[in-house]
Amino acid sequence: MQKISLEKSLKNQIFERKSTDLFTSRLSHPRNMHYITSQCFTSRLQITYKTVQGRRVEVGRRVVMHNGVDLRGRPGTPVFSIADGQVVLARPMHFEGNFTIIDHGLGVFSGYMHQSNLRVRVGDYVSAGQRIGDVGTTGYSTGPHLHLALWIRGVPVDPLSLLSVPIRE
């Protein structure tokens, strides 16, 4: 629990950053194909288990909000930055798995979760469409996919609301 609290605090610190506009080009899609497996702002049943004498036993249920969109992909397929910006987090985390957050300026942040491989480091500047990682199933995940999240001033926003342009061929 302490690790999870520290990770939450780290994310809160990131969202408090004050940076200038880092957008210098068009928006780009995070994957080279779109197969949505879970939409943003849907509710999910989260079941918690523990192991008792070698058996899995349910210990709790709760409904949680899905703050992002899941895009199916094969492990190792490229993940791209949706916009220009600076990498402010690139590390494994408990729920998010291998997780990258990019600051696009003016309080806009994008997050890329469950990656099998991180290809950027904190402090790197990235361009829209630049490869930043690979699809995976790390962290709290049930199969290989990219969970794309978008925050504006710390408030979750549906990432597809900004990505209404055609995907690249």
Short mmCIF file of C-alpha atoms in Angstrom, two decimals:
data_model
loop_
_atom_site.label_atom_id
_atom_site.label_comp_id
_atom_site.label_asym_id
_atom_site.label_seq_id
_atom_site.Cartn_x
_atom_site.Cartn_y
_atom_site.Cartn_z
CA MET A 1 0.00 0.00 0.00
CA GLN A 2 2.88 2.38 0.73
CA LYS A 3 4.24 1.88 -2.81
CA ILE A 4 0.83 2.70 -4.30
CA SER A 5 0.53 5.85 -2.15
CA LEU A 6 3.99 7.01 -3.25
CA GLU A 7 3.11 6.43 -6.91
CA LYS A 8 -0.14 8.40 -6.52
CA SER A 9 1.80 11.26 -4.92
CA LEU A 10 4.30 11.22 -7.80
CA LYS A 11 1.49 11.49 -10.38
CA ASN A 12 -0.10 14.37 -8.44
CA GLN A 13 3.25 16.23 -8.44
CA ILE A 14 3.53 15.74 -12.20
CA PHE A 15 0.05 17.19 -12.83
CA GLU A 16 0.99 20.30 -10.82
CA ARG A 17 3.76 21.17 -13.31
CA LYS A 18 3.45 24.54 -15.00
CA SER A 19 4.93 24.42 -18.49
CA THR A 20 4.55 26.46 -21.64
CA ASP A 21 2.95 25.27 -24.85
CA LEU A 22 5.02 22.40 -26.27
CA PHE A 23 2.69 21.67 -29.21
CA THR A 24 4.57 22.45 -32.42
CA SER A 25 2.82 20.17 -34.90
CA ARG A 26 -0.35 18.19 -35.52
CA LEU A 27 -1.62 15.46 -33.22
CA SER A 28 -0.73 11.87 -34.03
CA HIS A 29 -2.26 8.51 -33.23
CA PRO A 30 -0.65 6.38 -30.51
CA ARG A 31 -0.90 3.16 -32.56
CA ASN A 32 -0.78 2.36 -36.27
CA MET A 33 -4.22 0.73 -36.00
CA HIS A 34 -7.28 1.33 -33.86
CA TYR A 35 -9.13 -1.61 -32.37
CA ILE A 36 -10.78 -0.27 -29.24
CA THR A 37 -11.31 -2.92 -26.59
CA SER A 38 -12.53 -0.61 -23.83
CA GLN A 39 -13.83 2.94 -24.10
CA CYS A 40 -13.17 5.85 -21.80
CA PHE A 41 -15.45 6.61 -18.84
CA THR A 42 -17.05 3.18 -18.67
CA SER A 43 -17.44 1.51 -15.29
CA ARG A 44 -15.66 -1.72 -14.45
CA LEU A 45 -16.05 -4.27 -11.72
CA GLN A 46 -12.74 -4.70 -9.94
CA ILE A 47 -12.42 -7.91 -7.90
CA THR A 48 -9.62 -8.36 -5.37
CA TYR A 49 -8.28 -11.80 -4.46
CA LYS A 50 -5.83 -13.30 -2.02
CA THR A 51 -4.31 -16.75 -1.83
CA VAL A 52 -5.35 -18.92 1.12
CA GLN A 53 -3.80 -22.37 1.41
CA GLY A 54 -2.92 -22.35 -2.28
CA ARG A 55 -6.41 -21.33 -3.43
CA ARG A 56 -7.56 -18.00 -4.81
CA VAL A 57 -10.24 -16.43 -2.60
CA GLU A 58 -12.24 -13.30 -3.44
CA VAL A 59 -11.87 -10.62 -0.76
CA GLY A 60 -13.65 -7.63 -2.27
CA ARG A 61 -15.47 -6.01 -5.16
CA ARG A 62 -15.80 -2.41 -6.23
CA VAL A 63 -16.86 -0.49 -9.31
CA VAL A 64 -14.17 1.77 -10.78
CA MET A 65 -14.19 4.27 -13.64
CA HIS A 66 -12.02 3.50 -16.69
CA ASN A 67 -10.19 6.79 -17.32
CA GLY A 68 -8.72 6.12 -20.74
CA VAL A 69 -9.16 4.06 -23.87
CA ASP A 70 -7.70 0.60 -24.49
CA LEU A 71 -6.27 -0.12 -27.94
CA ARG A 72 -5.57 -3.76 -28.69
CA GLY A 73 -2.15 -4.68 -30.03
CA ARG A 74 0.32 -7.51 -30.29
CA PRO A 75 3.17 -7.45 -27.77
CA GLY A 76 6.06 -5.40 -29.10
CA THR A 77 4.13 -3.36 -31.66
CA PRO A 78 5.01 0.35 -31.59
CA VAL A 79 3.45 2.96 -29.31
CA PHE A 80 3.71 6.57 -30.55
CA SER A 81 3.44 9.93 -28.79
CA ILE A 82 0.18 11.70 -29.64
CA ALA A 83 1.82 15.14 -29.57
CA ASP A 84 5.09 16.98 -29.04
CA GLY A 85 6.19 17.24 -25.43
CA GLN A 86 8.61 16.33 -22.67
CA VAL A 87 8.70 12.95 -20.95
CA VAL A 88 8.04 13.52 -17.24
CA LEU A 89 7.64 9.88 -16.18
CA ALA A 90 8.93 6.64 -17.71
CA ARG A 91 9.03 3.74 -15.25
CA PRO A 92 7.26 0.64 -14.00
CA MET A 93 4.36 1.27 -11.62
CA HIS A 94 2.06 -1.10 -9.73
CA PHE A 95 -1.22 -0.67 -11.62
CA GLU A 96 -0.02 1.01 -14.82
CA GLY A 97 2.88 -1.35 -15.49
CA ASN A 98 5.56 0.24 -17.69
CA PHE A 99 4.16 3.76 -17.80
CA THR A 100 5.08 6.91 -19.72
CA ILE A 101 3.62 10.36 -19.09
CA ILE A 102 4.33 13.18 -21.54
CA ASP A 103 3.80 16.86 -20.67
CA HIS A 104 2.50 18.68 -23.76
CA GLY A 105 2.36 22.05 -22.02
CA LEU A 106 -0.47 24.21 -20.72
CA GLY A 107 -1.58 21.46 -18.32
CA VAL A 108 -2.08 18.78 -21.01
CA PHE A 109 -0.57 15.34 -20.26
CA SER A 110 -0.84 12.00 -22.08
CA GLY A 111 -0.23 8.62 -20.46
CA TYR A 112 0.71 5.30 -22.03
CA MET A 113 0.27 2.22 -19.82
CA HIS A 114 1.10 -1.51 -19.80
CA GLN A 115 4.04 -1.20 -22.25
CA SER A 116 6.43 -4.12 -22.63
CA ASN A 117 9.34 -1.77 -23.30
CA LEU A 118 9.96 1.91 -22.54
CA ARG A 119 11.96 3.63 -25.31
CA VAL A 120 12.21 7.09 -23.72
CA ARG A 121 13.58 8.54 -20.48
CA VAL A 122 12.51 11.34 -18.17
CA GLY A 123 13.65 14.65 -19.66
CA ASP A 124 13.51 13.50 -23.31
CA TYR A 125 11.65 15.76 -25.74
CA VAL A 126 9.48 13.80 -28.17
CA SER A 127 7.65 14.67 -31.37
CA ALA A 128 4.13 13.72 -32.40
CA GLY A 129 4.32 10.26 -33.96
CA GLN A 130 7.67 9.37 -32.37
CA ARG A 131 7.96 5.81 -31.07
CA ILE A 132 8.08 5.91 -27.27
CA GLY A 133 7.47 2.27 -26.35
CA ASP A 134 5.96 -1.07 -27.25
CA VAL A 135 2.55 -2.61 -26.56
CA GLY A 136 2.57 -5.00 -23.62
CA THR A 137 0.61 -6.41 -20.71
CA THR A 138 2.49 -5.17 -17.64
CA GLY A 139 0.89 -4.00 -14.40
CA TYR A 140 -2.82 -4.51 -13.78
CA SER A 141 -3.64 -5.87 -17.24
CA THR A 142 -5.54 -8.84 -18.64
CA GLY A 143 -3.89 -8.97 -22.07
CA PRO A 144 -1.65 -7.02 -24.46
CA HIS A 145 -2.95 -3.53 -25.23
CA LEU A 146 -2.14 0.14 -24.93
CA HIS A 147 -4.13 2.06 -22.33
CA LEU A 148 -4.06 5.67 -23.52
CA ALA A 149 -4.98 8.34 -20.97
CA LEU A 150 -5.26 12.10 -21.30
CA TRP A 151 -5.42 14.68 -18.52
CA ILE A 152 -6.01 18.42 -18.72
CA ARG A 153 -4.93 20.11 -15.49
CA GLY A 154 -5.17 16.75 -13.73
CA VAL A 155 -8.71 15.99 -14.90
CA PRO A 156 -9.18 12.84 -17.05
CA VAL A 157 -10.41 13.53 -20.60
CA ASP A 158 -11.39 11.05 -23.34
CA PRO A 159 -8.24 10.87 -25.52
CA LEU A 160 -10.29 10.07 -28.62
CA SER A 161 -11.94 13.49 -28.36
CA LEU A 162 -8.65 14.99 -29.62
CA LEU A 163 -7.80 12.25 -32.10
CA SER A 164 -10.60 12.66 -34.62
CA VAL A 165 -8.23 12.64 -37.60
CA PRO A 166 -7.67 9.56 -39.80
CA ILE A 167 -5.01 7.09 -38.71
CA ARG A 168 -1.83 6.75 -40.74
CA GLU A 169 -1.55 4.01 -43.34
#
